[in-house]
Amino acid sequence: MSEVRGVEGGTEGGPPVPDSDQNRRQVLYWRLLARLFDPEEQASLESASVAVVEDIGLPVALLDPAASVDSVVQRHPDLAAEFDGLMTPEPDADGERNRAAEVRRAALVSKVLLNVFSTGNGTVSAEQLARWQSDAGWLERALGCRPGDLRGGRGGAGRARAGGGVSPTGTGVGTPAPDLSRLIPEIGPELGSIEAGLVQRMHLREVLADPALASRLTPSMSLIEQLLRDKNNLSGVALANAKALIRRYVDEVTEVLRTQVEKASVGELDRSVPPKRVFRNLDLDRTIWKNLTNWDPEEERLYVDRLYYRHTSRKTTPQRLIVVVDQSGSMVDSMVNCTILASIFAGLPKVDVHLIAYDTQALDLTPWAHDPFETLLRTQLGGGTDGTVAMALAQPKIAEPRNTVVVWISDFYEWRTDELFESMAAIHRSGARFIPVGSVTSSGRGSVNPWFREKFKDLGTPVISGHIKKLVHELKTFLT
């Protein structure tokens, strides 16, 4: 270990010589970088990394690219907790970080990053995809999120905390690394892109035709996109397995989004409606306060002349929600999320939901708006974009503008820009609420036509681009 340990201190007036812990950490990170750019082993880096890992009491399996994080954790259960928030560490009270702990963290971080970002070449099996998805889940946990969140999965990132990151060549172990919380919006789409590439390298139709292999697949946005694109080419067992995976994914996302929607207030109290005089509505504090003048000090008893009850009825006005979704190839994530979101709002009292999907043709999916699974099976992903055909279906649905909200989800790269924008501006001027949405994804990243973005800003209806929670908030504000 002499070549790794180094010497603390330095010459008088000169730069400090890195100590042994800093050298160890850098060995691990240089080995990570070498592996990411070239799968071939670098003998000196490998032997030095093995020495470092053994010296700090970690299993050498961490350096095996063929071993999943799951397999390492199964053999060493005590490591599981260390991966949570691994890449968002909190400094000690003095602002520094424990040097030996940073070396240990470097070994664990290297394992997760190498497993996720080094995916090799060639055909991918269902087992390999499942392993990658599991490793990506560990990376998401390391970033303080729930597994699946960053890949456009189950309703959005639930970041637990945010802090520093890793720095292979930092000047000192105690030097704060970049704040990874700011990188999470970029990491998520990259993970989704890697996963999509793995799905494309997999012989998906053959996997779906084998129930044993299909059972190993974990539903994700990338997999659902591929299934939706290929559903017309599937039949028999393969189609049944594809539908089962879509249904699983829809149910998982629906559960998360329904929880977000149900947290909304449901309108102001309607005090014009007398409260129900039942025990559960009894306002005990107010009853006591209003009857305090009837307190008898000799008998130490309060005589109650009148009971007071809480109002529970709320003002609710029938609202119409019109959701228009661009189903072109670049909007798959939004299509899936908004279809599910529309179905949830369709289940709320006094909310009349209409759903329209379009590319160069428009399809009124309102009859199936309550069932996102059936809706998605009727979509045709891909093609060009012509919003005017969707507008022709949407405008006649606006019967009472003041009680109508139109949510238009698209990247707004259109053929007939002036004509479409003018019709959108007309909806806004009519008194209806018009909400343009550039993306409704879990990652929050989306491209929007700059021309439309400026036009909407001038109109006073800026584009919402970001996490799906933003749209949930806007809709709750209008509908409740």
Coordinates of C-alpha atoms in Angstrom, one line a residue:
M1 CA 0.0 0.0 0.0
S2 CA 3.0 2.4 0.0
E3 CA 2.3 3.5 -3.5
V4 CA -1.3 4.5 -2.4
R5 CA -0.8 6.0 1.1
G6 CA 1.3 9.1 0.2
V7 CA 2.7 11.5 2.8
E8 CA 0.9 14.1 4.8
G9 CA 2.1 17.7 4.8
G10 CA 4.5 19.3 2.4
T11 CA 7.6 21.5 1.9
E12 CA 7.6 24.8 3.7
G13 CA 5.9 27.4 1.6
G14 CA 4.9 24.8 -1.1
P15 CA 1.6 23.1 -1.8
P16 CA 0.5 20.4 0.7
V17 CA 1.1 16.8 -0.3
P18 CA -2.1 14.8 -0.4
D19 CA -2.6 12.5 2.6
S20 CA -3.2 8.8 2.3
D21 CA -7.0 9.0 2.4
Q22 CA -7.0 11.5 -0.4
N23 CA -4.7 9.3 -2.5
R24 CA -7.0 6.3 -1.8
R25 CA -10.1 8.1 -2.8
Q26 CA -8.5 9.3 -6.1
V27 CA -7.3 5.8 -6.9
L28 CA -10.9 4.6 -6.7
Y29 CA -12.2 7.5 -8.9
W30 CA -9.5 7.2 -11.5
R31 CA -10.3 3.5 -11.7
L32 CA -14.0 4.4 -12.2
L33 CA -13.2 6.8 -15.0
A34 CA -10.9 4.4 -16.7
R35 CA -13.6 1.7 -16.6
L36 CA -16.3 4.0 -17.9
F37 CA -14.2 5.0 -21.0
D38 CA -12.6 1.6 -21.6
P39 CA -14.1 -1.7 -20.3
E40 CA -10.6 -3.3 -20.3
E41 CA -8.9 -3.5 -17.0
Q42 CA -6.0 -1.3 -16.1
A43 CA -3.9 -3.7 -14.0
S44 CA -2.2 -1.1 -11.8
L45 CA -5.5 0.7 -11.0
E46 CA -7.3 -2.6 -10.4
S47 CA -4.7 -3.9 -8.0
A48 CA -4.4 -0.6 -6.1
S49 CA -8.2 -0.4 -5.8
V50 CA -8.4 -3.9 -4.4
A51 CA -5.8 -3.0 -1.8
V52 CA -7.8 0.1 -0.9
V53 CA -11.1 -1.7 -0.6
E54 CA -9.6 -4.5 1.5
D55 CA -7.8 -2.0 3.7
I56 CA -10.9 -0.1 4.6
G57 CA -12.9 -3.3 5.3
L58 CA -15.3 -3.4 2.3
P59 CA -16.0 -6.4 0.2
V60 CA -13.9 -6.8 -3.0
A61 CA -17.2 -7.6 -4.8
L62 CA -17.8 -3.9 -5.0
L63 CA -15.1 -3.8 -7.7
D64 CA -16.7 -6.6 -9.8
P65 CA -18.7 -5.0 -12.7
A66 CA -20.6 -8.2 -13.1
A67 CA -22.0 -8.1 -9.6
S68 CA -25.2 -6.1 -9.1
V69 CA -25.6 -3.8 -6.1
D70 CA -28.5 -6.1 -5.0
S71 CA -26.1 -9.1 -4.9
V72 CA -23.5 -7.2 -2.9
V73 CA -26.2 -6.0 -0.4
Q74 CA -27.6 -9.5 -0.1
R75 CA -24.3 -10.8 1.0
H76 CA -23.5 -7.7 3.1
P77 CA -26.9 -6.4 4.4
D78 CA -25.2 -3.7 6.6
L79 CA -24.2 -1.8 3.4
A80 CA -27.8 -1.2 2.4
A81 CA -28.3 1.8 4.6
E82 CA -25.1 3.4 3.4
F83 CA -26.4 3.8 -0.1
D84 CA -29.3 6.0 1.1
G85 CA -28.3 9.6 0.4
L86 CA -24.8 8.4 -0.4
M87 CA -24.2 11.2 -3.0
T88 CA -25.8 13.9 -0.9
P89 CA -23.6 13.8 2.3
E90 CA -23.9 16.2 5.1
P91 CA -20.6 17.7 6.5
D92 CA -19.7 17.4 10.1
A93 CA -20.4 20.2 12.6
D94 CA -17.1 21.9 11.7
G95 CA -18.0 21.9 8.0
E96 CA -15.4 19.2 7.2
R97 CA -16.0 15.6 6.2
N98 CA -14.4 12.6 7.8
R99 CA -11.5 11.6 5.6
A100 CA -11.7 7.9 6.1
A101 CA -15.5 8.0 5.6
E102 CA -15.0 9.8 2.2
V103 CA -12.8 6.9 1.0
R104 CA -15.5 4.4 1.9
R105 CA -18.1 6.6 0.2
A106 CA -15.9 6.8 -2.9
A107 CA -15.9 2.9 -3.1
L108 CA -19.7 2.8 -2.9
V109 CA -20.3 5.6 -5.3
S110 CA -17.9 4.1 -7.8
K111 CA -19.9 0.8 -7.7
V112 CA -23.2 2.5 -8.4
L113 CA -22.0 4.8 -11.1
L114 CA -20.1 2.0 -12.9
N115 CA -23.0 -0.4 -12.9
V116 CA -25.4 2.3 -14.2
F117 CA -23.4 4.1 -16.8
S118 CA -21.3 1.3 -18.2
T119 CA -23.9 -0.8 -20.2
G120 CA -21.7 -2.5 -22.8
N121 CA -22.9 -3.4 -26.3
G122 CA -25.0 -6.1 -27.9
T123 CA -28.3 -7.7 -27.2
V124 CA -29.8 -7.1 -23.8
S125 CA -31.7 -9.9 -22.0
A126 CA -34.7 -9.4 -19.7
E127 CA -32.5 -10.4 -16.8
Q128 CA -29.9 -7.7 -17.7
L129 CA -32.5 -5.0 -18.0
A130 CA -34.0 -6.0 -14.6
R131 CA -30.5 -5.8 -13.1
W132 CA -29.8 -2.4 -14.6
Q133 CA -33.2 -1.1 -13.4
S134 CA -32.3 -2.3 -9.9
D135 CA -28.9 -0.7 -10.0
A136 CA -30.5 2.6 -11.3
G137 CA -32.8 2.4 -8.3
W138 CA -29.8 2.3 -6.0
L139 CA -28.4 5.3 -7.8
E140 CA -31.6 7.2 -7.2
R141 CA -31.5 6.2 -3.6
A142 CA -28.0 7.5 -3.4
L143 CA -29.2 10.8 -4.8
G144 CA -31.9 11.0 -2.1
C145 CA -34.8 9.9 -4.3
R146 CA -37.1 7.0 -4.4
P147 CA -36.2 4.2 -6.9
G148 CA -37.9 4.9 -10.2
D149 CA -38.5 8.6 -9.6
L150 CA -35.7 10.1 -11.8
R151 CA -36.4 7.9 -14.8
G152 CA -39.9 9.3 -15.4
G153 CA -41.4 6.6 -13.4
R154 CA -43.9 6.7 -10.5
G155 CA -45.1 10.2 -10.2
G156 CA -42.0 12.2 -9.6
A157 CA -38.9 12.6 -7.5
G158 CA -39.3 12.5 -3.8
R159 CA -35.9 13.9 -2.9
A160 CA -35.1 13.3 0.7
R161 CA -32.3 15.7 1.0
A162 CA -29.7 17.5 -1.1
G163 CA -26.1 18.3 -0.6
G164 CA -22.6 17.7 -2.0
G165 CA -21.5 15.3 -4.6
V166 CA -18.3 13.5 -5.6
S167 CA -15.1 15.1 -7.0
P168 CA -12.4 12.7 -8.2
T169 CA -9.7 15.4 -8.3
G170 CA -10.7 17.7 -5.5
T171 CA -7.9 19.6 -3.6
G172 CA -9.0 18.0 -0.3
V173 CA -11.3 15.4 1.1
G174 CA -13.0 18.1 3.1
T175 CA -13.6 20.4 0.1
P176 CA -17.3 20.6 -0.7
A177 CA -18.1 18.9 -4.0
P178 CA -20.7 20.2 -6.5
D179 CA -24.3 20.3 -5.2
L180 CA -25.9 17.3 -6.9
S181 CA -29.4 18.5 -6.1
R182 CA -29.0 21.0 -9.1
L183 CA -27.9 18.1 -11.3
I184 CA -30.9 15.9 -10.6
P185 CA -33.1 17.4 -13.4
E186 CA -30.3 16.5 -15.8
I187 CA -29.5 13.1 -14.4
G188 CA -33.1 11.9 -14.6
P189 CA -33.4 12.3 -18.4
E190 CA -30.0 10.7 -18.9
L191 CA -31.1 7.6 -16.9
G192 CA -34.3 7.5 -19.0
S193 CA -32.2 7.6 -22.1
I194 CA -29.9 4.8 -21.1
E195 CA -32.9 2.7 -20.1
A196 CA -34.6 3.4 -23.4
G197 CA -31.4 2.3 -25.2
L198 CA -31.3 -1.0 -23.3
V199 CA -35.0 -1.6 -24.1
Q200 CA -34.3 -1.1 -27.8
R201 CA -31.4 -3.5 -27.6
M202 CA -33.6 -6.2 -26.2
H203 CA -35.6 -8.6 -28.4
L204 CA -38.8 -7.4 -26.7
R205 CA -41.2 -9.4 -28.8
E206 CA -39.4 -12.6 -28.0
V207 CA -39.3 -11.7 -24.3
L208 CA -43.0 -10.9 -24.2
A209 CA -43.8 -14.2 -25.9
D210 CA -42.2 -16.1 -22.9
P211 CA -44.2 -15.6 -19.7
A212 CA -41.1 -16.5 -17.6
L213 CA -39.0 -13.8 -19.2
A214 CA -41.8 -11.3 -19.3
S215 CA -42.3 -11.7 -15.6
R216 CA -38.7 -10.4 -15.0
L217 CA -39.5 -7.1 -16.6
T218 CA -40.1 -4.1 -14.4
P219 CA -42.5 -1.5 -15.9
S220 CA -40.9 1.9 -16.6
M221 CA -41.6 4.8 -18.8
S222 CA -39.0 3.6 -21.4
L223 CA -40.5 0.1 -21.5
I224 CA -44.1 1.4 -21.7
E225 CA -43.2 3.7 -24.6
Q226 CA -41.8 0.8 -26.5
L227 CA -44.8 -1.4 -25.7
L228 CA -47.2 1.4 -26.9
R229 CA -45.3 1.8 -30.1
D230 CA -45.2 -1.9 -30.8
K231 CA -48.6 -2.9 -29.5
N232 CA -50.2 -3.3 -33.0
N233 CA -47.5 -5.8 -33.9
L234 CA -48.2 -8.0 -30.9
S235 CA -50.7 -10.8 -30.5
G236 CA -51.5 -13.7 -28.3
V237 CA -49.3 -14.3 -25.2
A238 CA -47.0 -11.4 -26.2
L239 CA -49.9 -8.9 -26.3
A240 CA -51.4 -10.2 -23.1
N241 CA -48.0 -9.8 -21.3
A242 CA -47.6 -6.3 -22.8
K243 CA -51.0 -5.2 -21.6
A244 CA -50.3 -6.6 -18.1
L245 CA -47.1 -4.5 -17.9
I246 CA -48.9 -1.4 -19.1
R247 CA -51.6 -2.0 -16.5
R248 CA -49.1 -2.5 -13.7
Y249 CA -47.3 0.8 -14.6
V250 CA -50.6 2.7 -14.9
D251 CA -51.8 1.5 -11.5
E252 CA -48.5 2.4 -9.8
V253 CA -48.5 6.0 -11.3
T254 CA -52.2 6.4 -10.6
E255 CA -51.7 5.6 -7.0
V256 CA -49.0 8.2 -6.6
L257 CA -50.9 11.0 -8.5
R258 CA -54.2 10.3 -6.8
T259 CA -52.5 10.9 -3.4
Q260 CA -51.2 14.2 -4.7
V261 CA -54.6 15.3 -6.0
E262 CA -56.5 14.2 -2.9
K263 CA -54.3 16.5 -0.8
A264 CA -56.1 19.4 -2.4
S265 CA -58.6 21.5 -0.5
V266 CA -62.1 20.9 -1.9
G267 CA -63.6 24.3 -2.1
E268 CA -64.5 27.0 0.5
L269 CA -67.0 26.3 3.3
D270 CA -70.6 27.1 2.2
R271 CA -72.1 28.9 5.2
S272 CA -75.4 29.4 3.5
V273 CA -76.0 25.7 4.1
P274 CA -77.0 24.9 7.8
P275 CA -74.5 22.4 9.4
K276 CA -75.8 18.9 10.0
R277 CA -76.7 18.6 13.7
V278 CA -74.9 15.3 14.3
F279 CA -72.3 14.4 16.9
R280 CA -69.3 14.3 14.6
N281 CA -69.9 17.9 13.6
L282 CA -70.2 19.2 17.1
D283 CA -67.9 22.1 17.7
L284 CA -67.1 21.4 21.4
D285 CA -64.7 24.4 21.9
R286 CA -67.2 26.9 20.5
T287 CA -70.1 25.4 22.5
I288 CA -68.2 25.7 25.8
W289 CA -67.0 29.3 25.0
K290 CA -70.5 30.5 24.1
N291 CA -72.0 29.0 27.2
L292 CA -69.4 30.1 29.8
T293 CA -71.9 32.7 31.2
N294 CA -74.0 29.7 32.4
W295 CA -71.2 28.3 34.6
D296 CA -72.5 27.6 38.2
P297 CA -69.5 27.9 40.6
E298 CA -71.3 26.3 43.5
E299 CA -72.3 23.2 41.6
E300 CA -69.2 23.4 39.4
R301 CA -71.4 22.6 36.4
L302 CA -71.8 24.3 33.0
Y303 CA -75.3 24.5 31.8
V304 CA -75.5 24.5 28.0
D305 CA -78.3 26.5 26.3
R306 CA -77.2 25.9 22.8
L307 CA -75.0 23.5 20.9
Y308 CA -72.8 24.7 18.0
Y309 CA -71.9 22.6 15.0
R310 CA -69.2 22.9 12.3
H311 CA -70.0 23.7 8.7
T312 CA -68.9 20.9 6.4
S313 CA -70.7 21.7 3.2
R314 CA -68.4 23.3 0.6
K315 CA -69.1 25.4 -2.4
T316 CA -68.5 23.5 -5.5
T317 CA -69.3 24.7 -9.0
P318 CA -69.4 22.2 -11.9
Q319 CA -66.2 22.6 -13.8
R320 CA -65.2 21.3 -17.2
L321 CA -61.6 20.2 -17.7
I322 CA -60.5 19.8 -21.3
V323 CA -57.1 18.1 -21.7
V324 CA -55.4 18.3 -25.1
V325 CA -52.3 16.1 -25.5
D326 CA -49.8 16.1 -28.3
Q327 CA -49.1 12.3 -28.9
S328 CA -46.2 12.8 -31.3
G329 CA -43.0 10.9 -30.6
S330 CA -41.4 13.6 -28.4
M331 CA -44.4 13.7 -26.0
V332 CA -44.7 10.1 -24.9
D333 CA -44.0 10.8 -21.2
S334 CA -46.5 13.6 -21.1
M335 CA -49.1 11.5 -22.9
V336 CA -48.9 8.7 -20.3
N337 CA -48.9 11.0 -17.3
C338 CA -51.7 13.3 -18.5
T339 CA -53.9 10.4 -19.5
I340 CA -53.6 9.1 -15.9
L341 CA -54.1 12.5 -14.4
A342 CA -57.2 13.1 -16.5
S343 CA -58.7 9.9 -15.3
I344 CA -58.1 10.9 -11.6
F345 CA -59.8 14.2 -12.1
A346 CA -62.6 12.5 -13.9
G347 CA -63.3 10.7 -10.7
L348 CA -63.8 13.9 -8.7
P349 CA -67.3 15.1 -8.1
K350 CA -68.6 17.9 -10.4
V351 CA -65.6 17.7 -12.7
D352 CA -66.5 17.0 -16.3
V353 CA -63.3 15.8 -18.0
H354 CA -62.7 15.7 -21.8
L355 CA -59.6 14.2 -23.3
I356 CA -58.2 14.9 -26.8
A357 CA -55.0 13.4 -28.3
Y358 CA -53.5 14.6 -31.6
D359 CA -50.6 14.5 -34.0
T360 CA -51.6 15.3 -37.6
Q361 CA -55.1 13.9 -36.7
A362 CA -57.2 14.4 -33.6
L363 CA -58.9 11.7 -31.5
D364 CA -61.6 12.4 -28.9
L365 CA -60.8 10.0 -26.1
T366 CA -63.4 11.4 -23.7
P367 CA -65.5 8.1 -23.5
W368 CA -62.4 6.4 -22.0
A369 CA -61.1 9.3 -20.0
H370 CA -61.9 7.5 -16.7
D371 CA -59.7 4.5 -17.7
P372 CA -56.1 5.4 -18.6
F373 CA -55.3 1.9 -19.5
E374 CA -57.9 1.7 -22.2
T375 CA -57.1 5.3 -23.3
L376 CA -53.4 4.4 -23.8
L377 CA -54.2 1.4 -25.9
R378 CA -56.1 3.6 -28.3
T379 CA -53.3 6.1 -28.8
Q380 CA -51.0 6.1 -31.9
L381 CA -47.7 7.5 -30.8
G382 CA -45.5 9.2 -33.4
G383 CA -46.1 11.3 -36.5
G384 CA -46.1 15.0 -37.1
T385 CA -47.9 17.8 -35.2
D386 CA -50.9 19.9 -36.2
G387 CA -52.7 21.4 -33.3
T388 CA -55.4 23.0 -35.4
V389 CA -57.1 19.6 -35.8
A390 CA -57.3 19.3 -32.0
M391 CA -58.5 22.8 -31.7
A392 CA -61.5 22.0 -33.9
L393 CA -62.5 19.3 -31.4
A394 CA -61.8 21.4 -28.3
Q395 CA -63.5 24.7 -29.1
P396 CA -67.1 23.3 -29.3
K397 CA -66.6 21.8 -25.8
I398 CA -66.3 25.2 -24.2
A399 CA -69.9 25.9 -23.2
E400 CA -69.4 28.0 -20.1
P401 CA -66.0 29.7 -20.4
R402 CA -65.9 30.9 -16.8
N403 CA -66.2 27.3 -15.5
T404 CA -63.8 25.8 -18.1
V405 CA -60.1 25.1 -18.0
V406 CA -58.2 24.0 -21.1
V407 CA -54.9 22.3 -20.6
W408 CA -52.8 22.0 -23.7
I409 CA -49.7 19.8 -23.5
S410 CA -47.2 20.0 -26.3
D411 CA -43.7 21.1 -27.3
F412 CA -45.6 23.5 -29.6
Y413 CA -43.5 22.8 -32.7
E414 CA -46.4 23.3 -35.0
W415 CA -47.0 23.7 -38.8
R416 CA -49.6 26.5 -38.6
T417 CA -48.3 28.6 -35.7
D418 CA -50.2 31.9 -36.2
E419 CA -53.5 30.2 -36.8
L420 CA -53.2 27.9 -33.7
F421 CA -52.0 30.6 -31.4
E422 CA -54.8 33.0 -32.4
S423 CA -57.4 30.3 -31.5
M424 CA -55.7 29.7 -28.2
A425 CA -55.7 33.5 -27.5
A426 CA -59.4 33.5 -28.3
I427 CA -60.0 30.8 -25.6
H428 CA -58.1 33.0 -23.1
R429 CA -60.1 36.1 -24.0
S430 CA -63.4 34.3 -23.7
G431 CA -62.8 33.9 -19.9
A432 CA -61.8 30.3 -19.9
R433 CA -58.6 29.3 -18.2
F434 CA -56.0 28.3 -20.7
I435 CA -52.9 26.5 -19.4
P436 CA -50.1 25.7 -21.9
V437 CA -47.9 23.0 -20.7
G438 CA -44.5 22.2 -22.3
S439 CA -43.9 18.9 -20.5
V440 CA -45.5 16.8 -17.9
T441 CA -42.8 14.4 -16.9
S442 CA -41.2 13.2 -13.7
S443 CA -37.8 14.6 -14.7
G444 CA -39.2 18.0 -15.5
R445 CA -37.1 18.5 -18.7
G446 CA -38.7 19.4 -21.9
S447 CA -38.2 21.5 -25.0
V448 CA -40.7 24.2 -26.0
N449 CA -40.9 26.2 -29.2
P450 CA -39.4 29.6 -28.2
W451 CA -41.9 31.5 -30.4
F452 CA -44.8 30.0 -28.6
R453 CA -43.2 30.5 -25.2
E454 CA -42.8 34.3 -25.8
K455 CA -46.3 34.5 -27.2
F456 CA -47.9 32.8 -24.2
K457 CA -45.8 35.0 -21.8
D458 CA -47.1 38.2 -23.5
L459 CA -50.7 36.8 -23.3
G460 CA -50.3 36.4 -19.6
T461 CA -50.5 32.6 -19.7
P462 CA -46.9 31.5 -19.3
V463 CA -45.9 27.9 -20.3
I464 CA -45.7 25.4 -17.4
S465 CA -42.7 23.2 -17.9
G466 CA -41.5 21.0 -15.2
H467 CA -42.6 18.4 -12.8
I468 CA -46.1 17.0 -13.0
K469 CA -46.7 18.4 -9.6
K470 CA -46.8 21.9 -11.1
L471 CA -49.8 20.9 -13.3
V472 CA -51.5 19.2 -10.4
H473 CA -51.2 22.4 -8.3
E474 CA -52.6 24.6 -11.1
L475 CA -55.6 22.3 -11.7
K476 CA -56.3 22.0 -8.0
T477 CA -56.3 25.8 -7.7
F478 CA -58.9 26.2 -10.5
L479 CA -61.1 23.2 -9.7
T480 CA -61.4 23.5 -6.0

